GROMACS .gro file of C-alpha atoms in nm:
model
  452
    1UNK     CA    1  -0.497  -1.621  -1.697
    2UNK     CA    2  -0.753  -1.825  -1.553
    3UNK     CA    3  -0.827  -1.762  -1.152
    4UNK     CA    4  -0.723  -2.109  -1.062
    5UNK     CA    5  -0.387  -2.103  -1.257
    6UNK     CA    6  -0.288  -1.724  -1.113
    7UNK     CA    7  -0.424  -1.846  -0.767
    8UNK     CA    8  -0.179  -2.130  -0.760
    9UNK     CA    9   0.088  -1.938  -0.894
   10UNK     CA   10   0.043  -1.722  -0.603
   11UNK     CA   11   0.173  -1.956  -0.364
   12UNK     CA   12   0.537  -2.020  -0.373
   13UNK     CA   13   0.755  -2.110  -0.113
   14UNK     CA   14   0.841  -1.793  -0.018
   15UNK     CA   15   0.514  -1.683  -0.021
   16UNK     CA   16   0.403  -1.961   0.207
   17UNK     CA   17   0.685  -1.834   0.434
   18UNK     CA   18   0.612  -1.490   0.427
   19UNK     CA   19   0.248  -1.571   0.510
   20UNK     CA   20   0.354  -1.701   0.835
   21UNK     CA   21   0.540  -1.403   0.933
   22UNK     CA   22   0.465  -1.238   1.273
   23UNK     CA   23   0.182  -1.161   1.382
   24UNK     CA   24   0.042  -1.412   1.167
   25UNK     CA   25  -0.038  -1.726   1.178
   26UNK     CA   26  -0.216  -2.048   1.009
   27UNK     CA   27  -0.572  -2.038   1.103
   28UNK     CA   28  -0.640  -2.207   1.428
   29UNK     CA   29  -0.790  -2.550   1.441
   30UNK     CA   30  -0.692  -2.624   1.090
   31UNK     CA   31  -0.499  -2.919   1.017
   32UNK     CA   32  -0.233  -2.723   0.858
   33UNK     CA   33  -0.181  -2.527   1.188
   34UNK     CA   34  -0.147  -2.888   1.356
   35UNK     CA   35   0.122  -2.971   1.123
   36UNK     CA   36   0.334  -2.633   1.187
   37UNK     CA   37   0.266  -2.736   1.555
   38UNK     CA   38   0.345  -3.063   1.590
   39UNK     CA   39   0.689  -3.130   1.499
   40UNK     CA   40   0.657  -3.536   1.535
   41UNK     CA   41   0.680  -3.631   1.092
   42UNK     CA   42   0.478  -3.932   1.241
   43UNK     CA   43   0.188  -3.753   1.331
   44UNK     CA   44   0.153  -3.611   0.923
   45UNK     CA   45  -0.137  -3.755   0.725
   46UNK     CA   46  -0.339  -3.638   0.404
   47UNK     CA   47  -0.533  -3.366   0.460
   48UNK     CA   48  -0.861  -3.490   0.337
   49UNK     CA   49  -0.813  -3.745   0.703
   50UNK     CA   50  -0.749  -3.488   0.936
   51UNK     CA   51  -0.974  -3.473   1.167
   52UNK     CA   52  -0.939  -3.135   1.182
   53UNK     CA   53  -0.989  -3.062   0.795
   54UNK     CA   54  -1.314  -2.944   0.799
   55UNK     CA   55  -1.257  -2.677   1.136
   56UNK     CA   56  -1.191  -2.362   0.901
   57UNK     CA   57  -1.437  -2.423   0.566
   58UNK     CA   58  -1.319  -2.138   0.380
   59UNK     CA   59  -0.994  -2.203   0.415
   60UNK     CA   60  -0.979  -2.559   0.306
   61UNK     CA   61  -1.260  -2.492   0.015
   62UNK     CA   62  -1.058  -2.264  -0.147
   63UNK     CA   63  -0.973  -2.544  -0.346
   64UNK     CA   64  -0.701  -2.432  -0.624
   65UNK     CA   65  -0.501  -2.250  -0.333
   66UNK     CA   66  -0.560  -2.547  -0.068
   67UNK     CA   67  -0.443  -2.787  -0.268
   68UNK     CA   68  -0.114  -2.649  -0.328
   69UNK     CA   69  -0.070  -2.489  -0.011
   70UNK     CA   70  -0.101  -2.915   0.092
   71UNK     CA   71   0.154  -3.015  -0.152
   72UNK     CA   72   0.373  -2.802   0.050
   73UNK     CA   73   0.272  -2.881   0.363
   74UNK     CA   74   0.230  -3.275   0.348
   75UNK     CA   75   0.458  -3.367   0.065
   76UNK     CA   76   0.769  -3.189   0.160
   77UNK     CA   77   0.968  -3.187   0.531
   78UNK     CA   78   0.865  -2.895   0.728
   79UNK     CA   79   1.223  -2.856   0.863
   80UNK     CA   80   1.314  -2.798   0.489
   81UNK     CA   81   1.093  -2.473   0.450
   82UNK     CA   82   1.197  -2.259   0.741
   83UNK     CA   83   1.071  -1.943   0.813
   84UNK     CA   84   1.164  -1.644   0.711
   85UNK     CA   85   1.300  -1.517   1.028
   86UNK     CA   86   1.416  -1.828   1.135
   87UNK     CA   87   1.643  -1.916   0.794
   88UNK     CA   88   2.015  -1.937   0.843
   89UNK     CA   89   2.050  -1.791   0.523
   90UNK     CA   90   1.786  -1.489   0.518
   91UNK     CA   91   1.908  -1.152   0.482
   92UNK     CA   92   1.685  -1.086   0.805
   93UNK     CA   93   1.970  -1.256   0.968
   94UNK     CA   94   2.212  -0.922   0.907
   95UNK     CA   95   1.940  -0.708   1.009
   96UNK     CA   96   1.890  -0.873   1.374
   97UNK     CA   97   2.248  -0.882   1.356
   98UNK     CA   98   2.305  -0.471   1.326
   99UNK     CA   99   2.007  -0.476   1.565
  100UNK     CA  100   2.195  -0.682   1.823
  101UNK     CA  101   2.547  -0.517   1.806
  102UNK     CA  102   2.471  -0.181   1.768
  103UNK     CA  103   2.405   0.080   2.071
  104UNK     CA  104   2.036   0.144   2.062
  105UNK     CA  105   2.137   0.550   2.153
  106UNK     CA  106   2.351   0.493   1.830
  107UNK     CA  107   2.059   0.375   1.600
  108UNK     CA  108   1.835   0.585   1.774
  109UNK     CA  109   2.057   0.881   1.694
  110UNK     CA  110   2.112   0.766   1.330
  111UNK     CA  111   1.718   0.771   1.296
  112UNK     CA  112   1.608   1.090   1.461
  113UNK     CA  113   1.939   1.285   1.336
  114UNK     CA  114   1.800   1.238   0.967
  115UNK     CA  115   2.076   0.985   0.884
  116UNK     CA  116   1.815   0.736   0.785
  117UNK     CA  117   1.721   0.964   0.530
  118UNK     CA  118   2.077   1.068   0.393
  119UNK     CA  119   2.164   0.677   0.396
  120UNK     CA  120   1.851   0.593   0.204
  121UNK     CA  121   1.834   0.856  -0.034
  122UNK     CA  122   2.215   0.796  -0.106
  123UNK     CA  123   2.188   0.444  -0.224
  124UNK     CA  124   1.928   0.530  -0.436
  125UNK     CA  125   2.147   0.843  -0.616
  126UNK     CA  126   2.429   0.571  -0.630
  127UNK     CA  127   2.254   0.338  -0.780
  128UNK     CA  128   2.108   0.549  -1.078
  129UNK     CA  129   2.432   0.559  -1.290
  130UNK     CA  130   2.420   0.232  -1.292
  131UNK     CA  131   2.099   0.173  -1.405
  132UNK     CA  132   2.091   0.429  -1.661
  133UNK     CA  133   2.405   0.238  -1.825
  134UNK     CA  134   2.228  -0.089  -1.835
  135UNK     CA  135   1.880   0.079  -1.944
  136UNK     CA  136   1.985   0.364  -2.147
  137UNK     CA  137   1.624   0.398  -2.334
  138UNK     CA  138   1.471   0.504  -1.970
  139UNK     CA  139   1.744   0.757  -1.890
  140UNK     CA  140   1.656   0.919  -2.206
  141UNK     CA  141   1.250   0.935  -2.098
  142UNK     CA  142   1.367   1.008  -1.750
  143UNK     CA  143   1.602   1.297  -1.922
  144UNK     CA  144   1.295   1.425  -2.114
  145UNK     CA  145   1.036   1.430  -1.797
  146UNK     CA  146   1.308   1.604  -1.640
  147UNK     CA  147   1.299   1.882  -1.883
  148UNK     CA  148   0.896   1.888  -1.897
  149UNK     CA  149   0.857   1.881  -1.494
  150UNK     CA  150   0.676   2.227  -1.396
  151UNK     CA  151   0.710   2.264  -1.002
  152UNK     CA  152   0.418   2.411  -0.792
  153UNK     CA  153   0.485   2.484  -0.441
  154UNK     CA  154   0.206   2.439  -0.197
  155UNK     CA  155   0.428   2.535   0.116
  156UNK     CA  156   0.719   2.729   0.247
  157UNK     CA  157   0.909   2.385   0.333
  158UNK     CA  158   1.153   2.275   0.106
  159UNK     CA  159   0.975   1.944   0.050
  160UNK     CA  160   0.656   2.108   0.040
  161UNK     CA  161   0.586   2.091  -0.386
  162UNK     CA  162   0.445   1.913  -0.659
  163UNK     CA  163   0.585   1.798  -0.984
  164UNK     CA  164   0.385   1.798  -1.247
  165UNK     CA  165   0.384   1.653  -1.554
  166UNK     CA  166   0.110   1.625  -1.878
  167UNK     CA  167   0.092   1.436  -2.182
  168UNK     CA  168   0.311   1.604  -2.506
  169UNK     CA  169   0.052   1.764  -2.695
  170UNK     CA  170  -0.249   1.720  -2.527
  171UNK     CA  171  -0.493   1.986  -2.450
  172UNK     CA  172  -0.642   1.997  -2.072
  173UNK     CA  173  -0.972   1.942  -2.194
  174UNK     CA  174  -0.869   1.645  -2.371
  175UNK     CA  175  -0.693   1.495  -2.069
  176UNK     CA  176  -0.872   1.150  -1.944
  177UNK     CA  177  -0.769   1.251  -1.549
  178UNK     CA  178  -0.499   1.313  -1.331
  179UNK     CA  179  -0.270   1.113  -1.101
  180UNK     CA  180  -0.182   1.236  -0.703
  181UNK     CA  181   0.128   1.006  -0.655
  182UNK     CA  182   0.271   1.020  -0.288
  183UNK     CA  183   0.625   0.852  -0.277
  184UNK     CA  184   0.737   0.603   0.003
  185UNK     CA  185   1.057   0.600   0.168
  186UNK     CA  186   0.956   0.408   0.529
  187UNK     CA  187   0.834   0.737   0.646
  188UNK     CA  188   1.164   0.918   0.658
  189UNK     CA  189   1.330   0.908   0.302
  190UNK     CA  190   1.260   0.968  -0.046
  191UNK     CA  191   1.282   1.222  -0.311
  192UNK     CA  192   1.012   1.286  -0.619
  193UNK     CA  193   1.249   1.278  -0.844
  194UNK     CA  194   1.309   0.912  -0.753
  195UNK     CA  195   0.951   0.867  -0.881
  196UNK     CA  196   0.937   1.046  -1.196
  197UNK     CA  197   0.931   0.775  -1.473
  198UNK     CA  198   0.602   0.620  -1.301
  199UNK     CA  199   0.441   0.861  -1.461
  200UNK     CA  200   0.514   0.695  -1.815
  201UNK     CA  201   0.220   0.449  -1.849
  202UNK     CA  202  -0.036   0.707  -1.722
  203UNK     CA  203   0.113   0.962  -1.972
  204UNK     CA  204   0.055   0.746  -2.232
  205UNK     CA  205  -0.305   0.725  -2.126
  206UNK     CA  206  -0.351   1.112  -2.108
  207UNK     CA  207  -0.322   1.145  -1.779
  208UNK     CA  208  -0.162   1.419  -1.584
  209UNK     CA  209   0.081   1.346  -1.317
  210UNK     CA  210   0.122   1.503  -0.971
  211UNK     CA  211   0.398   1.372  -0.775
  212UNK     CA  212   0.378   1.523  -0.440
  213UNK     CA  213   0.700   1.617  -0.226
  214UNK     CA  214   0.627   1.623   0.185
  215UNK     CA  215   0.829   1.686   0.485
  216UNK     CA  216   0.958   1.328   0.629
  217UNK     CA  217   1.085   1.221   0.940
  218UNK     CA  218   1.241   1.356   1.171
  219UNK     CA  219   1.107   1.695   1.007
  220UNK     CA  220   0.779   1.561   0.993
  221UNK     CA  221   0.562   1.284   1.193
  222UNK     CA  222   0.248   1.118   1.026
  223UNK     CA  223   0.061   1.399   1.122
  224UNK     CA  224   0.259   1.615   0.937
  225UNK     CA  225   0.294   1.400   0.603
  226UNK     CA  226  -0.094   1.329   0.620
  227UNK     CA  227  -0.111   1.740   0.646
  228UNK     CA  228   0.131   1.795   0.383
  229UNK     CA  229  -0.060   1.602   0.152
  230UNK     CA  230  -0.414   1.742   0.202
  231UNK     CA  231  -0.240   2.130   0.125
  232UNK     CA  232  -0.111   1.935  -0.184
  233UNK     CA  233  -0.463   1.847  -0.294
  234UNK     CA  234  -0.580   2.168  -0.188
  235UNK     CA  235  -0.301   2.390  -0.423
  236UNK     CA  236  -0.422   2.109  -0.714
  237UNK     CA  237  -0.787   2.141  -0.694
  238UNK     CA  238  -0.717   2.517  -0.656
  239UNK     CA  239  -0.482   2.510  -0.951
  240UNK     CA  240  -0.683   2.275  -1.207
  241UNK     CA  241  -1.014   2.240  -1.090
  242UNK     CA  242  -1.147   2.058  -1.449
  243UNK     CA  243  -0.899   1.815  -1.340
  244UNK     CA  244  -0.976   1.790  -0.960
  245UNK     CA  245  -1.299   1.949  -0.921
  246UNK     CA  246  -1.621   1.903  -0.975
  247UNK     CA  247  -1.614   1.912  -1.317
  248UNK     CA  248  -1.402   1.614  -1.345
  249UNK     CA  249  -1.669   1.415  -1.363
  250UNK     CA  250  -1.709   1.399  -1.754
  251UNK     CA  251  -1.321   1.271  -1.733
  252UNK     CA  252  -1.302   0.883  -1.812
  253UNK     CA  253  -1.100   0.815  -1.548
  254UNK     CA  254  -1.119   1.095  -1.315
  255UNK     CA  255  -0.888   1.190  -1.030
  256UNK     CA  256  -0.668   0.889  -0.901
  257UNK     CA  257  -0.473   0.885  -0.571
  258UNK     CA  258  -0.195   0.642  -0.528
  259UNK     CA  259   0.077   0.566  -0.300
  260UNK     CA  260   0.429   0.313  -0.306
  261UNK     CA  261   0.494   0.156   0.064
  262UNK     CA  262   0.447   0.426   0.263
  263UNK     CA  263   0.317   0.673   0.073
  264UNK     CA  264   0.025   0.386  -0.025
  265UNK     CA  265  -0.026   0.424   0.394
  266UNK     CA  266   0.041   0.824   0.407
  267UNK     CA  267  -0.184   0.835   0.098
  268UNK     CA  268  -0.470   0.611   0.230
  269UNK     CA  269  -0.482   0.790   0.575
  270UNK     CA  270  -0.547   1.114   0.386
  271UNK     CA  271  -0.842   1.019   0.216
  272UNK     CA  272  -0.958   0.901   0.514
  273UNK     CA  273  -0.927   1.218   0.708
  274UNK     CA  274  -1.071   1.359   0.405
  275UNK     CA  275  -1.381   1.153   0.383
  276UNK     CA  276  -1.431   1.184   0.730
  277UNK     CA  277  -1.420   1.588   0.671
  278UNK     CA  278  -1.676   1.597   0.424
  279UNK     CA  279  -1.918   1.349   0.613
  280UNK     CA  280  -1.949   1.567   0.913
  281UNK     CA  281  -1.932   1.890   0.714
  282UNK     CA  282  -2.198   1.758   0.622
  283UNK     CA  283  -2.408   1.635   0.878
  284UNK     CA  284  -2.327   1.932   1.012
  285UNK     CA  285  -2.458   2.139   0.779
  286UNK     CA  286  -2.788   1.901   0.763
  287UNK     CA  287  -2.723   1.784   0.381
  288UNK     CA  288  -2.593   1.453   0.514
  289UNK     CA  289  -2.919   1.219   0.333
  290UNK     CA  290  -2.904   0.879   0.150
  291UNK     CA  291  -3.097   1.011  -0.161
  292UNK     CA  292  -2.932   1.349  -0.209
  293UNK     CA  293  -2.567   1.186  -0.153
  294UNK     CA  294  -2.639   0.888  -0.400
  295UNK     CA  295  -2.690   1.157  -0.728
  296UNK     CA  296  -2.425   1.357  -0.606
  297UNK     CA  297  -2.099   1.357  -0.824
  298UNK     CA  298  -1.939   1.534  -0.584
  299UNK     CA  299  -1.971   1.326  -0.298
  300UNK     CA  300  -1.619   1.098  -0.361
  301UNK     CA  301  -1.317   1.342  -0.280
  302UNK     CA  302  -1.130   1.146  -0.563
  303UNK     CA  303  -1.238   0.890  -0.821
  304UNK     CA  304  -0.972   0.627  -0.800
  305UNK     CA  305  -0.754   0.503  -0.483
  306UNK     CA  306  -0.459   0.241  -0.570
  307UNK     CA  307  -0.262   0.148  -0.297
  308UNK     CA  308   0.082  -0.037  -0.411
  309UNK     CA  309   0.301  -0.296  -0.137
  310UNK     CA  310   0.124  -0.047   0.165
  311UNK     CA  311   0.188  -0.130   0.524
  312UNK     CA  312  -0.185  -0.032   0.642
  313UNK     CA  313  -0.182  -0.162   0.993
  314UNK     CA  314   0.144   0.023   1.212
  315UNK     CA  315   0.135  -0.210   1.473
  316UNK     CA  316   0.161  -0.541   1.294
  317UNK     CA  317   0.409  -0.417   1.107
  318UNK     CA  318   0.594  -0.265   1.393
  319UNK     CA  319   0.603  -0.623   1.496
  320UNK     CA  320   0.715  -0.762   1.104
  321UNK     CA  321   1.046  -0.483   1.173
  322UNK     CA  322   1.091  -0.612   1.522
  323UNK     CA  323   1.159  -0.953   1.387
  324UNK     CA  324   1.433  -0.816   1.116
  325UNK     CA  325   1.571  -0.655   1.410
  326UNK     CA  326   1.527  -0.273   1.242
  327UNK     CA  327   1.256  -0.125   1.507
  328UNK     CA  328   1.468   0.089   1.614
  329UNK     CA  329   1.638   0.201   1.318
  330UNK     CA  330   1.334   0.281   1.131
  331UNK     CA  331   1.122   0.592   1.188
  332UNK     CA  332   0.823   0.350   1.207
  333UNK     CA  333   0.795   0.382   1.570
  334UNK     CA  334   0.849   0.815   1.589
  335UNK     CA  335   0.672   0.886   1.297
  336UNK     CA  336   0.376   0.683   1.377
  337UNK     CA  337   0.349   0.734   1.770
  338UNK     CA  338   0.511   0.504   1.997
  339UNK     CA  339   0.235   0.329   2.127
  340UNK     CA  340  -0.008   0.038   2.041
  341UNK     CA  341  -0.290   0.293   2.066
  342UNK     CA  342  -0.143   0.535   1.853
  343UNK     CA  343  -0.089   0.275   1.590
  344UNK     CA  344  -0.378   0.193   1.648
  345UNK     CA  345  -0.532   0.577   1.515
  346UNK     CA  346  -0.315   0.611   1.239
  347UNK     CA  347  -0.376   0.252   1.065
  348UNK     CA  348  -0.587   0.399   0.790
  349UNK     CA  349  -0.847   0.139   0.776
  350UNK     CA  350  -0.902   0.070   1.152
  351UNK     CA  351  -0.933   0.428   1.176
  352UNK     CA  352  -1.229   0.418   0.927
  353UNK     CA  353  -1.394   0.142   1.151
  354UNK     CA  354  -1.352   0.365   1.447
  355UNK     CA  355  -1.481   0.624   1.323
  356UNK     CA  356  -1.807   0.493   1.173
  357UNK     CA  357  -1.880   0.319   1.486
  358UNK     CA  358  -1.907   0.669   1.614
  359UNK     CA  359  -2.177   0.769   1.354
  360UNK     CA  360  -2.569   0.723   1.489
  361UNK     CA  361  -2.723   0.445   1.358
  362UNK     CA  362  -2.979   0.607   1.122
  363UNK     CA  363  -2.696   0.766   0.968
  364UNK     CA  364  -2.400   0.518   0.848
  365UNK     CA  365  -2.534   0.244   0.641
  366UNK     CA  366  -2.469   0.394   0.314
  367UNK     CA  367  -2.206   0.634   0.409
  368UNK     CA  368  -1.895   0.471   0.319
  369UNK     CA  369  -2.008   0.369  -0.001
  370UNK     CA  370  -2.110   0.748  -0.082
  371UNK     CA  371  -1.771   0.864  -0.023
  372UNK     CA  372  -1.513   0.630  -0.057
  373UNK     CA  373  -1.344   0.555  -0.465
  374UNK     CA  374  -1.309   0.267  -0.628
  375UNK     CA  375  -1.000   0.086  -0.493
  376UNK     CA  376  -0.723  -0.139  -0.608
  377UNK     CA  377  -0.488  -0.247  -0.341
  378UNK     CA  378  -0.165  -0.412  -0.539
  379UNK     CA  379   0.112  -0.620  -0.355
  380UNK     CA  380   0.388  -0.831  -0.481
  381UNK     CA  381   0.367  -1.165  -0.331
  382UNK     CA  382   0.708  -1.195  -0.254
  383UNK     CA  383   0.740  -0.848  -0.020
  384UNK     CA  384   0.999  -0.903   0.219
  385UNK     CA  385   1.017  -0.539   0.313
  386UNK     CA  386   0.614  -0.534   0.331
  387UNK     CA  387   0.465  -0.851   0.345
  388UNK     CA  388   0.127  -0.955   0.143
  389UNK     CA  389  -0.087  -1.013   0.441
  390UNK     CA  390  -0.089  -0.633   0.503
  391UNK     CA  391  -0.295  -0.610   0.160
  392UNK     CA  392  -0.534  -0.877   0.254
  393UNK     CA  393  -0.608  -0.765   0.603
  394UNK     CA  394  -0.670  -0.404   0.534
  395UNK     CA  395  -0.898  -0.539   0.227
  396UNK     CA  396  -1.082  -0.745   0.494
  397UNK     CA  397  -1.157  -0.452   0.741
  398UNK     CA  398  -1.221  -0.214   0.439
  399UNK     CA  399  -1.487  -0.460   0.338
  400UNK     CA  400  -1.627  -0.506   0.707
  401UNK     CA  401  -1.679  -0.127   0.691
  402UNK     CA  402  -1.895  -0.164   0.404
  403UNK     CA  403  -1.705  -0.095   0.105
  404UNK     CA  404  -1.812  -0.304  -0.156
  405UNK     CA  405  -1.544  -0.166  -0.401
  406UNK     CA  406  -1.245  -0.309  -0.230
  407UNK     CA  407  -1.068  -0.511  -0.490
  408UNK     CA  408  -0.659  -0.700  -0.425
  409UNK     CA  409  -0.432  -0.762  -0.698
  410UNK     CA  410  -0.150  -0.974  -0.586
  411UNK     CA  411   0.148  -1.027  -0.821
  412UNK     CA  412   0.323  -1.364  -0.844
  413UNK     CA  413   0.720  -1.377  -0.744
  414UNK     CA  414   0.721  -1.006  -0.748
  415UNK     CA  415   0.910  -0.810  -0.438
  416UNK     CA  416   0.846  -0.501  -0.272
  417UNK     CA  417   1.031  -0.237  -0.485
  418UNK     CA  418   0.970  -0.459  -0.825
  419UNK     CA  419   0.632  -0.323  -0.810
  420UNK     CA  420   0.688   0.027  -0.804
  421UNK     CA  421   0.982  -0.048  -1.089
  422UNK     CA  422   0.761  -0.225  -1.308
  423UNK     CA  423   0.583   0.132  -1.347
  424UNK     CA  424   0.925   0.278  -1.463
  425UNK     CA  425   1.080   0.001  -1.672
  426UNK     CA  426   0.739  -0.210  -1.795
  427UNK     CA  427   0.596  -0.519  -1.630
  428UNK     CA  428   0.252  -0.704  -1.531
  429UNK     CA  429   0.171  -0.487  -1.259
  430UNK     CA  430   0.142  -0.136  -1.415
  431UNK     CA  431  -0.057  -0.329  -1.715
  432UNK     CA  432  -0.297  -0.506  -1.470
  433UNK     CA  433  -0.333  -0.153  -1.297
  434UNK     CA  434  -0.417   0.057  -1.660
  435UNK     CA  435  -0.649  -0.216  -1.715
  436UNK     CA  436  -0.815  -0.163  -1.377
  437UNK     CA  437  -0.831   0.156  -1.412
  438UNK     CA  438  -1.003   0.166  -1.800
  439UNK     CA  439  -1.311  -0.048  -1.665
  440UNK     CA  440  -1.387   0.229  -1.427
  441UNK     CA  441  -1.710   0.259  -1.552
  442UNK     CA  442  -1.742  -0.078  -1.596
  443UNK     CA  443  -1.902  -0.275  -1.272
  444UNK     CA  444  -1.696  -0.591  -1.397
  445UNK     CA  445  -1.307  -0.625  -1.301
  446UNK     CA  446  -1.098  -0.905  -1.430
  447UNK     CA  447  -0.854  -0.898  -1.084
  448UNK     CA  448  -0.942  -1.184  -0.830
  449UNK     CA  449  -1.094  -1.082  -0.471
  450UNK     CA  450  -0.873  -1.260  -0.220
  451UNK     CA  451  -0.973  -1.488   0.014
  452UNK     CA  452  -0.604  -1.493   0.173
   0.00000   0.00000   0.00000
């Protein structure tokens, strides 16, 4: 698909909606923000006459998506394309509803009593009968990975294991990498198990899969899951270090971390911690130079970071659940800190920014390219749960922080849980990730950098 055809595909209106959720906006002093402004239909005129057209240049000269972004901004009635947390009709309507009506103490209680979790988890059991009637061919692969799981704990916790899964008939040396999969669940919900037929299309590639189990709200904060998950990787590396370790170099595609919703922010905010570890162990230790880091294979903690539908920044999604009305109800808020500072510190990629700026001059220009993986961050375009923008503006600070290997894959009328399912059942994103993921020694990549 040609970038100008999958660009304009991109932008549907729901997309276009979703872009505008809060806190974002169109860019200021572009004559699409004076439309959404100015509610007088008189005051409309082609875009290439506004005399504010040329305020934002790469916004209006990215010409396949501007053009069709104008088709729905000039050509149709603005009052016909509400948005999204304005629409009569959304489902966000229920939510602010329940949000309205219901004693905060009561959906306070409901959150920190674990009831979020049983609620959660309970649909998702419910559900699975059901889907196994109407796709009996995946109940039989999920029966079989069932049978071939081997559970490692790394913890005394309940949650605190791995399951782990490898390729029928494949010896370890053989094996092209492994996968580190950390499940999502808002924080306070969901079960491995859930999980285990993502591990299908990376089986078929002779890839090992570790799906890691972690202590969720109200058990455990972000502090806790972020914890959880480095013993994880810890008990692995200890466990299989041709897989993790060193040695996993010679693999073709290495060690890949990779997170749904949640987990994608739980997962990223690890590897942060963990590169910022290693880069003033060390410093510390006085081995912290540009030449000696660039030839060393060990530098990168893991080889490959994909990040699927993540919510990277807390507090602009804090303000995304505000406007469905669930704040309260979700373990956002608890299990992230409470305050706009505390966001703040555990938004993976701002944290990264942070602490760079911290590093003496002499010392960080190379430094995040040394340790950080290759990276894919994946969203569905259609994300009501998470929207897109969440992709595109961690991408942009990633970038800012010097990380040339920051690539975005955005999937056309795809939703927030259809990405993860399209790993279990078959679709365009797991194929666009494979593919990703077999050029890793390529410097080429066939996915589009956003300019969103």
């Amino acid at each position: 698909m040609s970038a100008a055809k999958d660009e304009e595909s991109l932008l549907t209106e729901k997309s276009f909606q979703l872009s505008l959720s809060p806190p974002r906006s169109a860019p200021i002093d572009t004559a699409h923000r004076a439309v959404i402004t100015d509610r007088n239909p008189a005051s409309k005129g082609y875009i290439g006459d506004h005399h504010l057209d040329h305020a934002h240049s790469d916004y209006n000269l990215h010409s396949g998506l501007r053009e069709r972004l104008m088709h729905l901004v000039y050509n149709a009635d603005l009052h016909d394309i509400p948005h999204p947390h304005l629409a009569v009709d959304s489902p966000d309507g229920a939510t602010r509803f329940l949000g309205s009506v219901l004693p905060l103490e009561w959906q306070n209680s409901l959150r920190d009593s674990g009831g979020f979790r049983r609620i959660s988890d309970d649909l998702v059991q419910y559900g699975i009968p059901l889907a196994a009637i109407t796709n009996p061919s995946a109940a039989r692969t999920m029966l079989q990975l069932t049978n071939r799981v081997k559970k490692m704990r790394y913890g005394q916790h309940p949650s605190q294991f791995i399951d782990l899964m490898f390729p029928e008939g494949v010896a370890e040396d053989n094996l092209a990498g492994m996968l580190f999969f950390v499940h999502g669940g808002a924080w306070g919900s969901g079960k491995t198990w859930f999980y285990r037929l993502t591990a299908v299309p990376f089986l078929k590639q002779k890839v090992a899969v570790a799906i890691v189990g972690y202590r969720v709200y109200p058990e455990g904060d972000i502090n806790v899951q972020v914890r959880d998950t480095g013993l994880a990787y810890q008990k692995l590396c200890k466990e299989y270090p041709r897989l993790c370790g060193p040695s996993r170099a010679s693999r073709p595609i290495g060690l890949i971390l990779m997170g749904h919703s949640s987990g994608a922010h739980v997962a990223l905010l690890f590897l942060i911690e963990l590169i910022k570890r290693t880069i003033l162990m060390r410093e510390h230790a006085g081995e912290c130079t540009t030449e000696q880091n660039m030839n060393d294979s060990n530098a990168k903690p893991v080889d490959q970071f994909v990040g699927l539908s993540g919510p990277y920044d807390i507090s602009h999604h804090f303000d995304y659940e505000a406007a469905r009305g669930v704040e309260e109800l979700s373990p956002l808020k608890p299990a992230c800190g409470y305050t706009r500072e505390q966001f703040r510190l555990n938004s993976p990629a701002w944290r990264l920014k942070d602490f760079l700026s911290s590093i003496p001059p002499g010392k960080q220009d190379l430094l995040p390219e040394i340790y950080f993986p290759r990276t894919l961050l994946v969203h569905g375009i259609e994300d009501e749960v998470v929207p897109f923008t969440s992709t595109s503006e961690a991408a942009r600070i990633l970038r800012s922080c010097g990380l040339p290997s920051i690539e975005e894959h955005y999937a056309p009328k795809t939703g927030h849980q259809d990405v993860i399912v399209q790993f279990m059942l078959g679709g365009k994103v797991p194929i666009a990730v494979m593919d990703w993921l077999g050029k890793a020694s390529s410097p080429q990549s066939s996915l589009i950098r956003s300019k969103l």
